[in-house]
Amino acid sequence: PSLDLELAAEPQSLTEVGERQPLLEWIARVERLISRRKPLEDVLQAVCAGTAALLAEDLVVLRTQNSHNAGYAQARQLRISEGQLAALLELPLSDGIGGEAIREDRLVVREGIGKAIAAIGGVLGELRLEAAMVAPIRESFEVIGTLTVASSRRGRRFDASDQVILLAMAERASLALTDARILAELEHQAFYDDLTGLANRALFLDRLERSLARAKRDVEAR
């Protein structure tokens, strides 16, 4: 469905143009990166940055099951250490509310979870989270990960507007992952033999053209 239909489905959320504008600007920014074939990591980092800015929270984590893209994360404020961030990325996707979001393929919201999180201990206990919201991330219609926003603010509640924002940004992450997969498959079909799996003449010519173009730029820069 289009973004306008997504927003219209939430009559109590983002109904004013002024409220919609920041979300629309971030969506446009992410989609420009996708259309310009920017590296997947850059696109997913933009998704995380936009989510953090729009929801005014300092912890946003995007994780996938893809072996080549184990996880991407961005903290709007440097409140957590690299070690804590690495520990978050290593937690099993099947655990907790993230696992629930994946299994049920839906947005999951949990508030007032301070005591429960503290009892778990580890990195989650250290972060003293009070509320979390998780949306599934898809690649070619298959759920492969999650986009999570978490808050340590006591009494934090994620309203309908917050949920629309997270779902919209998760959808852009899904588009980026799907686009990257399709592009990789098309490149493989174009440059490798179906029977042998070996590189073909087209790949050789493509690499040669790129090398010549790079050499030309180097010469002109001198």
Short mmCIF file of N, CA, C and O in Angstrom, two decimals, residues 37 181-191:
data_model
loop_
_atom_site.label_atom_id
_atom_site.label_comp_id
_atom_site.label_asym_id
_atom_site.label_seq_id
_atom_site.Cartn_x
_atom_site.Cartn_y
_atom_site.Cartn_z
N ARG A 37 21.24 3.51 -5.87
CA ARG A 37 22.04 2.30 -5.67
C ARG A 37 23.19 2.52 -4.70
O ARG A 37 24.30 2.02 -4.89
N ARG A 181 18.80 -7.53 -2.97
CA ARG A 181 18.79 -8.95 -3.33
C ARG A 181 18.48 -9.13 -4.82
O ARG A 181 19.14 -9.92 -5.50
N ILE A 182 17.49 -8.40 -5.32
CA ILE A 182 17.14 -8.51 -6.74
C ILE A 182 18.31 -8.07 -7.62
O ILE A 182 18.64 -8.72 -8.61
N LEU A 183 18.94 -6.98 -7.23
CA LEU A 183 20.07 -6.48 -8.01
C LEU A 183 21.21 -7.49 -8.04
O LEU A 183 21.82 -7.73 -9.09
N ALA A 184 21.49 -8.11 -6.88
CA ALA A 184 22.56 -9.11 -6.82
C ALA A 184 22.23 -10.31 -7.71
O ALA A 184 23.11 -10.85 -8.39
N GLU A 185 20.96 -10.72 -7.72
CA GLU A 185 20.56 -11.86 -8.55
C GLU A 185 20.67 -11.52 -10.04
O GLU A 185 21.12 -12.35 -10.84
N LEU A 186 20.30 -10.30 -10.41
CA LEU A 186 20.39 -9.89 -11.81
C LEU A 186 21.85 -9.81 -12.26
O LEU A 186 22.18 -10.21 -13.39
N GLU A 187 22.70 -9.29 -11.39
CA GLU A 187 24.12 -9.20 -11.73
C GLU A 187 24.72 -10.60 -11.90
O GLU A 187 25.53 -10.83 -12.80
N HIS A 188 24.32 -11.52 -11.03
CA HIS A 188 24.84 -12.88 -11.14
C HIS A 188 24.39 -13.53 -12.45
O HIS A 188 25.18 -14.20 -13.13
N GLN A 189 23.13 -13.32 -12.82
CA GLN A 189 22.62 -13.88 -14.06
C GLN A 189 23.34 -13.28 -15.27
O GLN A 189 23.58 -13.97 -16.27
N ALA A 190 23.69 -12.00 -15.18
CA ALA A 190 24.33 -11.32 -16.31
C ALA A 190 25.79 -11.69 -16.48
O ALA A 190 26.30 -11.74 -17.60
N PHE A 191 26.47 -11.96 -15.35
CA PHE A 191 27.92 -12.10 -15.41
C PHE A 191 28.44 -13.51 -15.16
O PHE A 191 29.66 -13.73 -15.23
#
